[in-house]
PDB file of C-alpha atoms in Angstrom:
ATOM      1  CA  MET W   1      78.855  80.524  99.618  1.00 75.00           C
ATOM      2  CA  HIS W   2      75.195  81.275  99.588  1.00 79.00           C
ATOM      3  CA  ASP W   3      75.865  85.125  99.878  1.00 84.00           C
ATOM      4  CA  PHE W   4      78.400  84.866  96.910  1.00 88.00           C
ATOM      5  CA  LEU W   5      75.959  83.035  94.684  1.00 88.00           C
ATOM      6  CA  PHE W   6      73.175  85.538  95.832  1.00 90.00           C
ATOM      7  CA  ALA W   7      75.512  88.397  94.858  1.00 90.00           C
ATOM      8  CA  LEU W   8      76.274  87.024  91.367  1.00 91.00           C
ATOM      9  CA  SER W   9      72.505  86.877  90.713  1.00 92.00           C
ATOM     10  CA  LEU W  10      71.980  90.439  91.145  1.00 93.00           C
ATOM     11  CA  PRO W  11      71.712  92.093  87.704  1.00 93.00           C
ATOM     12  CA  PRO W  12      74.444  94.914  88.102  1.00 93.00           C
ATOM     13  CA  VAL W  13      76.929  92.076  89.264  1.00 95.00           C
ATOM     14  CA  ALA W  14      75.870  89.737  86.543  1.00 95.00           C
ATOM     15  CA  ARG W  15      76.263  92.401  83.921  1.00 94.00           C
ATOM     16  CA  GLY W  16      79.734  93.211  85.399  1.00 94.00           C
ATOM     17  CA  LEU W  17      80.848  89.681  85.228  1.00 95.00           C
ATOM     18  CA  PHE W  18      79.638  89.272  81.469  1.00 96.00           C
ATOM     19  CA  ALA W  19      81.271  92.604  80.720  1.00 94.00           C
ATOM     20  CA  MET W  20      84.676  91.899  82.347  1.00 94.00           C
ATOM     21  CA  ALA W  21      84.811  88.549  80.498  1.00 95.00           C
ATOM     22  CA  ILE W  22      84.295  90.142  77.302  1.00 95.00           C
ATOM     23  CA  ALA W  23      86.695  92.947  77.990  1.00 94.00           C
ATOM     24  CA  GLY W  24      89.346  90.649  79.302  1.00 94.00           C
ATOM     25  CA  LEU W  25      89.103  88.387  76.255  1.00 95.00           C
ATOM     26  CA  CYS W  26      89.235  91.043  73.554  1.00 95.00           C
ATOM     27  CA  PHE W  27      90.970  94.130  75.014  1.00 95.00           C
ATOM     28  CA  PRO W  28      94.466  92.637  75.258  1.00 96.00           C
ATOM     29  CA  ALA W  29      94.308  92.428  71.602  1.00 96.00           C
ATOM     30  CA  SER W  30      94.452  96.198  71.493  1.00 95.00           C
ATOM     31  CA  GLY W  31      97.144  96.150  74.000  1.00 95.00           C
ATOM     32  CA  VAL W  32      99.359  94.310  71.354  1.00 96.00           C
ATOM     33  CA  MET W  33      98.820  97.188  69.063  1.00 94.00           C
ATOM     34  CA  VAL W  34      99.986  99.634  71.607  1.00 93.00           C
ATOM     35  CA  LEU W  35     103.082  97.946  72.440  1.00 93.00           C
ATOM     36  CA  ARG W  36     104.106  96.871  68.974  1.00 92.00           C
ATOM     37  CA  LEU W  37     103.386 100.337  67.411  1.00 88.00           C
ATOM     38  CA  ASN W  38     104.829 102.268  70.280  1.00 86.00           C
ATOM     39  CA  LEU W  39     101.525 103.947  71.007  1.00 85.00           C
ATOM     40  CA  VAL W  40     102.071 104.311  74.638  1.00 84.00           C
ATOM     41  CA  PRO W  41     102.151 108.110  74.911  1.00 81.00           C
ATOM     42  CA  MET W  42      98.979 107.952  72.810  1.00 83.00           C
ATOM     43  CA  ARG W  43      97.442 105.926  75.393  1.00 81.00           C
ATOM     44  CA  TYR W  44      97.980 108.539  78.049  1.00 81.00           C
ATOM     45  CA  MET W  45      96.551 111.257  75.834  1.00 84.00           C
ATOM     46  CA  LEU W  46      93.215 109.108  75.279  1.00 85.00           C
ATOM     47  CA  MET W  47      92.889 108.638  79.008  1.00 83.00           C
ATOM     48  CA  HIS W  48      92.977 112.385  79.455  1.00 85.00           C
ATOM     49  CA  GLY W  49      90.684 112.456  76.437  1.00 87.00           C
ATOM     50  CA  VAL W  50      88.096 110.390  78.710  1.00 84.00           C
ATOM     51  CA  ILE W  51      88.535 113.042  81.594  1.00 87.00           C
ATOM     52  CA  LEU W  52      87.667 115.898  78.996  1.00 90.00           C
ATOM     53  CA  GLY W  53      84.629 113.665  77.849  1.00 89.00           C
ATOM     54  CA  GLY W  54      83.613 113.221  81.425  1.00 88.00           C
ATOM     55  CA  ALA W  55      83.634 117.025  82.119  1.00 91.00           C
ATOM     56  CA  ILE W  56      81.789 117.980  78.984  1.00 93.00           C
ATOM     57  CA  SER W  57      79.113 115.206  79.655  1.00 91.00           C
ATOM     58  CA  LEU W  58      78.707 116.694  83.239  1.00 91.00           C
ATOM     59  CA  ALA W  59      78.495 120.178  82.190  1.00 93.00           C
ATOM     60  CA  PHE W  60      75.661 119.550  79.540  1.00 94.00           C
ATOM     61  CA  THR W  61      74.202 116.463  81.054  1.00 92.00           C
ATOM     62  CA  LEU W  62      75.287 114.062  78.319  1.00 91.00           C
ATOM     63  CA  PRO W  63      75.999 110.403  78.553  1.00 88.00           C
ATOM     64  CA  VAL W  64      79.611 109.909  79.740  1.00 86.00           C
ATOM     65  CA  LEU W  65      80.587 106.795  77.440  1.00 85.00           C
ATOM     66  CA  PRO W  66      79.405 108.059  74.142  1.00 89.00           C
ATOM     67  CA  THR W  67      80.791 111.444  74.817  1.00 91.00           C
ATOM     68  CA  SER W  68      84.033 110.058  75.755  1.00 88.00           C
ATOM     69  CA  ILE W  69      84.333 107.585  72.750  1.00 88.00           C
ATOM     70  CA  LEU W  70      83.470 110.597  70.440  1.00 91.00           C
ATOM     71  CA  LEU W  71      86.100 112.868  72.063  1.00 90.00           C
ATOM     72  CA  ASN W  72      88.767 110.016  71.781  1.00 88.00           C
ATOM     73  CA  VAL W  73      88.113 109.616  68.131  1.00 89.00           C
ATOM     74  CA  LEU W  74      88.294 113.529  67.687  1.00 89.00           C
ATOM     75  CA  LEU W  75      91.603 113.593  69.658  1.00 87.00           C
ATOM     76  CA  VAL W  76      93.191 110.911  67.353  1.00 85.00           C
ATOM     77  CA  LEU W  77      92.082 112.705  64.154  1.00 84.00           C
ATOM     78  CA  PHE W  78      93.531 116.084  65.663  1.00 81.00           C
ATOM     79  CA  MET W  79      96.806 114.094  66.249  1.00 80.00           C
ATOM     80  CA  LEU W  80      96.602 113.069  62.553  1.00 77.00           C
ATOM     81  CA  LEU W  81      96.460 116.708  61.500  1.00 77.00           C
ATOM     82  CA  LEU W  82      99.215 117.558  64.032  1.00 72.00           C
ATOM     83  CA  LYS W  83     101.591 114.874  62.694  1.00 68.00           C
ATOM     84  CA  GLY W  84     100.565 114.308  59.288  1.00 61.00           C
ATOM     85  CA  ASP W  85     102.096 110.886  59.020  1.00 56.00           C
ATOM     86  CA  SER W  86     101.057 108.294  61.640  1.00 52.00           C
ATOM     87  CA  SER W  87     102.974 105.542  60.196  1.00 52.00           C
ATOM     88  CA  HIS W  88     106.044 106.005  62.638  1.00 52.00           C
ATOM     89  CA  GLY W  89     103.974 106.978  65.660  1.00 56.00           C
ATOM     90  CA  PHE W  90     102.438 110.043  66.996  1.00 66.00           C
ATOM     91  CA  GLY W  91     105.537 111.186  69.200  1.00 66.00           C
ATOM     92  CA  LEU W  92     105.083 114.739  70.371  1.00 74.00           C
ATOM     93  CA  ALA W  93     101.568 115.059  68.781  1.00 76.00           C
ATOM     94  CA  SER W  94     100.151 112.950  71.481  1.00 81.00           C
ATOM     95  CA  ALA W  95     101.737 115.248  74.196  1.00 80.00           C
ATOM     96  CA  ALA W  96     100.476 118.250  72.604  1.00 80.00           C
ATOM     97  CA  ALA W  97      96.773 116.732  72.224  1.00 81.00           C
ATOM     98  CA  MET W  98      97.149 115.736  75.984  1.00 85.00           C
ATOM     99  CA  VAL W  99      97.788 119.130  77.163  1.00 88.00           C
ATOM    100  CA  PHE W 100      95.180 120.435  75.141  1.00 87.00           C
ATOM    101  CA  SER W 101      92.495 118.163  76.217  1.00 88.00           C
ATOM    102  CA  MET W 102      93.440 118.635  79.978  1.00 89.00           C
ATOM    103  CA  ALA W 103      93.179 122.555  79.329  1.00 92.00           C
ATOM    104  CA  LEU W 104      90.180 122.254  77.732  1.00 92.00           C
ATOM    105  CA  ALA W 105      88.727 120.035  80.563  1.00 91.00           C
ATOM    106  CA  SER W 106      89.796 122.655  83.181  1.00 92.00           C
ATOM    107  CA  LEU W 107      88.010 125.384  81.166  1.00 95.00           C
ATOM    108  CA  VAL W 108      84.945 123.350  80.919  1.00 94.00           C
ATOM    109  CA  MET W 109      84.848 122.667  84.719  1.00 92.00           C
ATOM    110  CA  HIS W 110      85.382 126.181  85.504  1.00 92.00           C
ATOM    111  CA  LEU W 111      83.077 127.854  83.042  1.00 94.00           C
ATOM    112  CA  TRP W 112      80.170 125.427  83.809  1.00 94.00           C
ATOM    113  CA  ASP W 113      80.826 124.971  87.510  1.00 92.00           C
ATOM    114  CA  VAL W 114      81.454 121.236  87.155  1.00 90.00           C
ATOM    115  CA  PRO W 115      82.898 119.937  90.445  1.00 88.00           C
ATOM    116  CA  ALA W 116      86.470 118.368  89.861  1.00 81.00           C
ATOM    117  CA  LYS W 117      85.632 115.512  92.232  1.00 81.00           C
ATOM    118  CA  ASP W 118      82.797 114.386  90.021  1.00 81.00           C
ATOM    119  CA  THR W 119      85.121 114.492  86.775  1.00 79.00           C
ATOM    120  CA  LEU W 120      87.862 112.721  88.505  1.00 75.00           C
ATOM    121  CA  GLN W 121      85.654 109.897  89.537  1.00 75.00           C
ATOM    122  CA  LEU W 122      86.514 108.636  86.258  1.00 71.00           C
ATOM    123  CA  LEU W 123      89.875 107.641  87.481  1.00 71.00           C
ATOM    124  CA  TRP W 124      88.185 104.851  89.143  1.00 76.00           C
ATOM    125  CA  GLY W 125      85.848 102.755  87.190  1.00 78.00           C
ATOM    126  CA  SER W 126      83.103 100.363  88.146  1.00 84.00           C
ATOM    127  CA  PRO W 127      81.826  97.379  86.468  1.00 90.00           C
ATOM    128  CA  PHE W 128      78.698  97.384  88.537  1.00 90.00           C
ATOM    129  CA  ALA W 129      77.508 100.621  87.084  1.00 86.00           C
ATOM    130  CA  LEU W 130      77.132  99.211  83.528  1.00 89.00           C
ATOM    131  CA  SER W 131      73.760  99.807  81.679  1.00 89.00           C
ATOM    132  CA  ALA W 132      72.319  97.648  78.852  1.00 90.00           C
ATOM    133  CA  ILE W 133      73.398 100.261  76.380  1.00 90.00           C
ATOM    134  CA  ASP W 134      77.032  99.972  77.859  1.00 90.00           C
ATOM    135  CA  ILE W 135      76.939  96.354  77.353  1.00 93.00           C
ATOM    136  CA  ALA W 136      75.813  96.579  73.827  1.00 93.00           C
ATOM    137  CA  THR W 137      78.538  99.161  73.083  1.00 92.00           C
ATOM    138  CA  LEU W 138      81.126  96.751  74.613  1.00 93.00           C
ATOM    139  CA  ILE W 139      80.013  93.911  72.276  1.00 95.00           C
ATOM    140  CA  ALA W 140      80.122  96.153  69.304  1.00 94.00           C
ATOM    141  CA  ILE W 141      83.710  97.265  70.123  1.00 94.00           C
ATOM    142  CA  ALA W 142      84.690  93.820  70.910  1.00 95.00           C
ATOM    143  CA  VAL W 143      83.132  92.612  67.414  1.00 96.00           C
ATOM    144  CA  VAL W 144      84.821  95.524  65.591  1.00 96.00           C
ATOM    145  CA  LEU W 145      88.273  94.661  67.066  1.00 96.00           C
ATOM    146  CA  LEU W 146      88.131  90.951  66.480  1.00 96.00           C
ATOM    147  CA  LEU W 147      86.872  91.399  62.694  1.00 97.00           C
ATOM    148  CA  TYR W 148      89.673  93.670  62.014  1.00 97.00           C
ATOM    149  CA  LEU W 149      92.178  91.339  63.444  1.00 96.00           C
ATOM    150  CA  VAL W 150      90.990  88.446  61.406  1.00 95.00           C
ATOM    151  CA  LEU W 151      90.428  90.309  58.170  1.00 96.00           C
ATOM    152  CA  ASN W 152      93.734  92.107  58.142  1.00 96.00           C
ATOM    153  CA  PHE W 153      95.929  89.722  60.013  1.00 96.00           C
ATOM    154  CA  ARG W 154      98.424  89.345  57.264  1.00 94.00           C
ATOM    155  CA  THR W 155      98.888  93.247  56.943  1.00 94.00           C
ATOM    156  CA  ILE W 156      98.924  93.800  60.835  1.00 95.00           C
ATOM    157  CA  SER W 157     101.668  90.944  61.003  1.00 95.00           C
ATOM    158  CA  ALA W 158     103.767  92.642  58.332  1.00 94.00           C
ATOM    159  CA  MET W 159     103.434  96.253  59.922  1.00 93.00           C
ATOM    160  CA  PHE W 160     104.509  94.758  63.372  1.00 93.00           C
ATOM    161  CA  PHE W 161     107.595  93.369  61.592  1.00 90.00           C
ATOM    162  CA  ASP W 162     108.642  96.177  59.665  1.00 89.00           C
ATOM    163  CA  GLN W 163     106.344  99.099  58.491  1.00 88.00           C
ATOM    164  CA  GLU W 164     108.696 100.200  55.784  1.00 88.00           C
ATOM    165  CA  ILE W 165     108.795  96.593  54.240  1.00 90.00           C
ATOM    166  CA  ALA W 166     104.981  96.461  54.556  1.00 90.00           C
ATOM    167  CA  GLN W 167     104.649  99.745  52.702  1.00 90.00           C
ATOM    168  CA  SER W 168     107.020  98.559  50.059  1.00 91.00           C
ATOM    169  CA  LEU W 169     104.750  95.694  49.569  1.00 90.00           C
ATOM    170  CA  GLY W 170     101.927  97.863  48.563  1.00 91.00           C
ATOM    171  CA  MET W 171     100.037  97.736  52.046  1.00 92.00           C
ATOM    172  CA  ALA W 172      98.152 100.613  52.989  1.00 91.00           C
ATOM    173  CA  VAL W 173     100.325 101.263  56.261  1.00 90.00           C
ATOM    174  CA  LYS W 174      99.105 104.716  56.955  1.00 87.00           C
ATOM    175  CA  LEU W 175      95.371 103.611  56.688  1.00 91.00           C
ATOM    176  CA  HIS W 176      95.905 100.589  59.009  1.00 93.00           C
ATOM    177  CA  HIS W 177      97.918 102.403  61.526  1.00 88.00           C
ATOM    178  CA  THR W 178      95.040 105.076  61.775  1.00 88.00           C
ATOM    179  CA  LEU W 179      92.527 102.423  62.027  1.00 93.00           C
ATOM    180  CA  MET W 180      94.407 100.657  64.814  1.00 94.00           C
ATOM    181  CA  ALA W 181      94.653 104.044  66.679  1.00 90.00           C
ATOM    182  CA  LEU W 182      90.971 104.662  66.463  1.00 92.00           C
ATOM    183  CA  ILE W 183      90.241 100.945  67.768  1.00 94.00           C
ATOM    184  CA  ILE W 184      92.558 101.742  70.667  1.00 93.00           C
ATOM    185  CA  ALA W 185      90.595 105.036  71.227  1.00 90.00           C
ATOM    186  CA  LEU W 186      87.336 102.880  71.470  1.00 91.00           C
ATOM    187  CA  VAL W 187      88.785 100.362  73.775  1.00 93.00           C
ATOM    188  CA  ILE W 188      90.423 102.853  76.100  1.00 90.00           C
ATOM    189  CA  ALA W 189      87.079 104.900  76.654  1.00 86.00           C
ATOM    190  CA  PHE W 190      85.270 101.910  77.571  1.00 88.00           C
ATOM    191  CA  ALA W 191      88.171 100.275  79.732  1.00 87.00           C
ATOM    192  CA  MET W 192      88.246 103.293  81.782  1.00 82.00           C
ATOM    193  CA  LYS W 193      84.351 102.852  82.676  1.00 81.00           C
ATOM    194  CA  LEU W 194      85.229  99.294  83.724  1.00 82.00           C
ATOM    195  CA  LEU W 195      88.501  99.934  85.638  1.00 80.00           C
ATOM    196  CA  GLY W 196      89.145 103.616  85.782  1.00 79.00           C
ATOM    197  CA  ALA W 197      92.122 105.442  84.224  1.00 71.00           C
ATOM    198  CA  LEU W 198      94.622 104.525  86.854  1.00 60.00           C
ATOM    199  CA  LEU W 199      94.381 100.629  86.453  1.00 71.00           C
ATOM    200  CA  ILE W 200      93.516 100.475  82.699  1.00 83.00           C
ATOM    201  CA  ASP W 201      96.958  98.742  82.060  1.00 85.00           C
ATOM    202  CA  ALA W 202      95.586  95.635  83.889  1.00 88.00           C
ATOM    203  CA  LEU W 203      93.351  94.936  80.924  1.00 89.00           C
ATOM    204  CA  LEU W 204      95.411  96.409  78.057  1.00 91.00           C
ATOM    205  CA  ILE W 205      99.139  96.063  78.773  1.00 92.00           C
ATOM    206  CA  LEU W 206      99.885  93.494  81.513  1.00 93.00           C
ATOM    207  CA  PRO W 207      98.251  90.491  79.710  1.00 94.00           C
ATOM    208  CA  VAL W 208     100.335  91.331  76.747  1.00 95.00           C
ATOM    209  CA  MET W 209     103.408  91.277  78.848  1.00 93.00           C
ATOM    210  CA  VAL W 210     102.527  88.032  80.432  1.00 93.00           C
ATOM    211  CA  GLY W 211     101.604  86.473  77.228  1.00 93.00           C
ATOM    212  CA  SER W 212     105.034  87.600  75.451  1.00 92.00           C
ATOM    213  CA  LYS W 213     106.999  85.566  78.059  1.00 90.00           C
ATOM    214  CA  ARG W 214     105.760  82.344  76.164  1.00 88.00           C
ATOM    215  CA  ALA W 215     104.658  83.476  72.622  1.00 90.00           C
ATOM    216  CA  THR W 216     107.118  82.977  69.863  1.00 90.00           C
ATOM    217  CA  SER W 217     104.718  84.179  67.194  1.00 92.00           C
ATOM    218  CA  LEU W 218     102.246  86.941  66.716  1.00 94.00           C
ATOM    219  CA  LYS W 219      99.396  84.564  66.836  1.00 94.00           C
ATOM    220  CA  GLN W 220     100.711  82.996  69.911  1.00 95.00           C
ATOM    221  CA  LEU W 221     100.995  86.443  71.402  1.00 96.00           C
ATOM    222  CA  LEU W 222      97.460  87.233  70.614  1.00 96.00           C
ATOM    223  CA  TRP W 223      96.204  84.114  72.015  1.00 96.00           C
ATOM    224  CA  TYR W 224      98.152  84.032  75.217  1.00 96.00           C
ATOM    225  CA  SER W 225      97.317  87.707  75.745  1.00 96.00           C
ATOM    226  CA  CYS W 226      93.691  87.455  75.410  1.00 97.00           C
ATOM    227  CA  LEU W 227      93.398  83.955  77.335  1.00 96.00           C
ATOM    228  CA  THR W 228      95.466  85.626  80.211  1.00 96.00           C
ATOM    229  CA  GLY W 229      93.209  88.672  80.079  1.00 95.00           C
ATOM    230  CA  LEU W 230      90.078  86.482  80.337  1.00 96.00           C
ATOM    231  CA  PHE W 231      91.353  84.641  83.358  1.00 96.00           C
ATOM    232  CA  ILE W 232      92.639  87.906  84.979  1.00 95.00           C
ATOM    233  CA  SER W 233      89.226  89.687  84.523  1.00 95.00           C
ATOM    234  CA  THR W 234      86.895  86.834  85.310  1.00 96.00           C
ATOM    235  CA  PHE W 235      88.891  85.542  88.230  1.00 96.00           C
ATOM    236  CA  GLY W 236      89.766  88.881  89.595  1.00 94.00           C
ATOM    237  CA  TYR W 237      86.099  90.133  89.400  1.00 95.00           C
ATOM    238  CA  LEU W 238      84.743  86.899  91.129  1.00 96.00           C
ATOM    239  CA  LEU W 239      87.479  87.522  93.955  1.00 94.00           C
ATOM    240  CA  ALA W 240      86.409  91.058  94.418  1.00 93.00           C
ATOM    241  CA  VAL W 241      82.740  90.008  94.706  1.00 94.00           C
ATOM    242  CA  ALA W 242      83.599  87.265  97.092  1.00 93.00           C
ATOM    243  CA  THR W 243      85.944  89.297  99.265  1.00 92.00           C
ATOM    244  CA  ASP W 244      83.945  92.720  99.071  1.00 90.00           C
ATOM    245  CA  LEU W 245      87.139  94.415  97.360  1.00 89.00           C
ATOM    246  CA  PRO W 246      87.009  96.928  94.576  1.00 88.00           C
ATOM    247  CA  PRO W 247      86.952  95.012  91.227  1.00 89.00           C
ATOM    248  CA  SER W 248      89.619  97.368  89.545  1.00 85.00           C
ATOM    249  CA  ALA W 249      91.934  96.856  92.364  1.00 86.00           C
ATOM    250  CA  ALA W 250      91.659  93.075  92.499  1.00 90.00           C
ATOM    251  CA  ILE W 251      92.104  92.711  88.968  1.00 90.00           C
ATOM    252  CA  ALA W 252      95.140  95.091  88.782  1.00 88.00           C
ATOM    253  CA  LEU W 253      96.682  93.105  91.579  1.00 91.00           C
ATOM    254  CA  LEU W 254      95.947  89.796  90.178  1.00 92.00           C
ATOM    255  CA  SER W 255      97.604  90.885  86.707  1.00 90.00           C
ATOM    256  CA  ALA W 256     100.593  92.301  88.434  1.00 90.00           C
ATOM    257  CA  LEU W 257     101.214  89.125  90.535  1.00 92.00           C
ATOM    258  CA  LEU W 258     100.692  87.013  87.484  1.00 91.00           C
ATOM    259  CA  TYR W 259     103.417  88.895  85.571  1.00 90.00           C
ATOM    260  CA  LEU W 260     105.700  88.529  88.455  1.00 90.00           C
ATOM    261  CA  ILE W 261     105.660  84.839  88.083  1.00 86.00           C
ATOM    262  CA  PRO W 262     108.765  83.395  86.542  1.00 77.00           C
ATOM    263  CA  THR W 263     108.160  81.757  83.136  1.00 71.00           C
ATOM    264  CA  SER W 264     110.524  80.206  80.658  1.00 62.00           C
ATOM    265  CA  ARG W 265     110.450  81.485  77.209  1.00 57.00           C
ATOM    266  CA  LYS W 266     110.091  78.933  74.422  1.00 54.00           C
ATOM    267  CA  LYS W 267     113.003  79.090  71.988  1.00 51.00           C
ATOM    268  CA  GLY W 268     112.187  81.402  68.951  1.00 50.00           C
ATOM    269  CA  LYS W 269     111.566  84.881  68.235  1.00 49.00           C
ATOM    270  CA  THR W 270     108.120  86.533  68.576  1.00 49.00           C
ATOM    271  CA  VAL W 271     107.094  87.890  65.301  1.00 48.00           C
TER     272      VAL W 271
END
């Protein structure tokens, strides 16, 4: 017990716990956007975009997180140019952007002699490696996400119900679809730094899937998803510290086990 408390008092561990709590509480809200807008293919593309950002940052000795965030934003804008109208999903445009990003990453690694193993380390994140700037970036992303949800909840709810009806009511469906895609890009870039590409769904998707078992409205889905994410991220992180396990693996395993627990859904339809 003394060793556990001592470990929590170490600055990298304490920063990691704070970051996991913030990410677990806020990031599942973007997972709701991913599932409701059918942006799962775009999620894979953004994960490849972070790998491209890692290759570029290593080649030119740039900070990884800002570079990855910038690359993801540019990839979303690139998809918008390919697709033209984002209100019905990105479809094949995300596949094209994914192939483009991986091809570019391969060229960067070859031309600038970037070791592939260094770039692929991004597949395994670590909350212990966060700096004060990373924490500030996380807080900024969380604030942007929450403010967007609060200020535009009516429009978001209408879009999740039926985008054509929302557009007929005069709502800026294309604009909000693009804004949500950009927010998801920010979240995925940071979530990969926390958990890595392979286990990113432990923060984004699985809490939403757990919350959807009980939710009967969009508000309930957001609340249940975010509270589930908070529990998974903090408890999983503490479990990892106590047992000397990788935090990403402990959090992903906990979220998967929680999803397997049978839960009776309340009567009603999730809006």
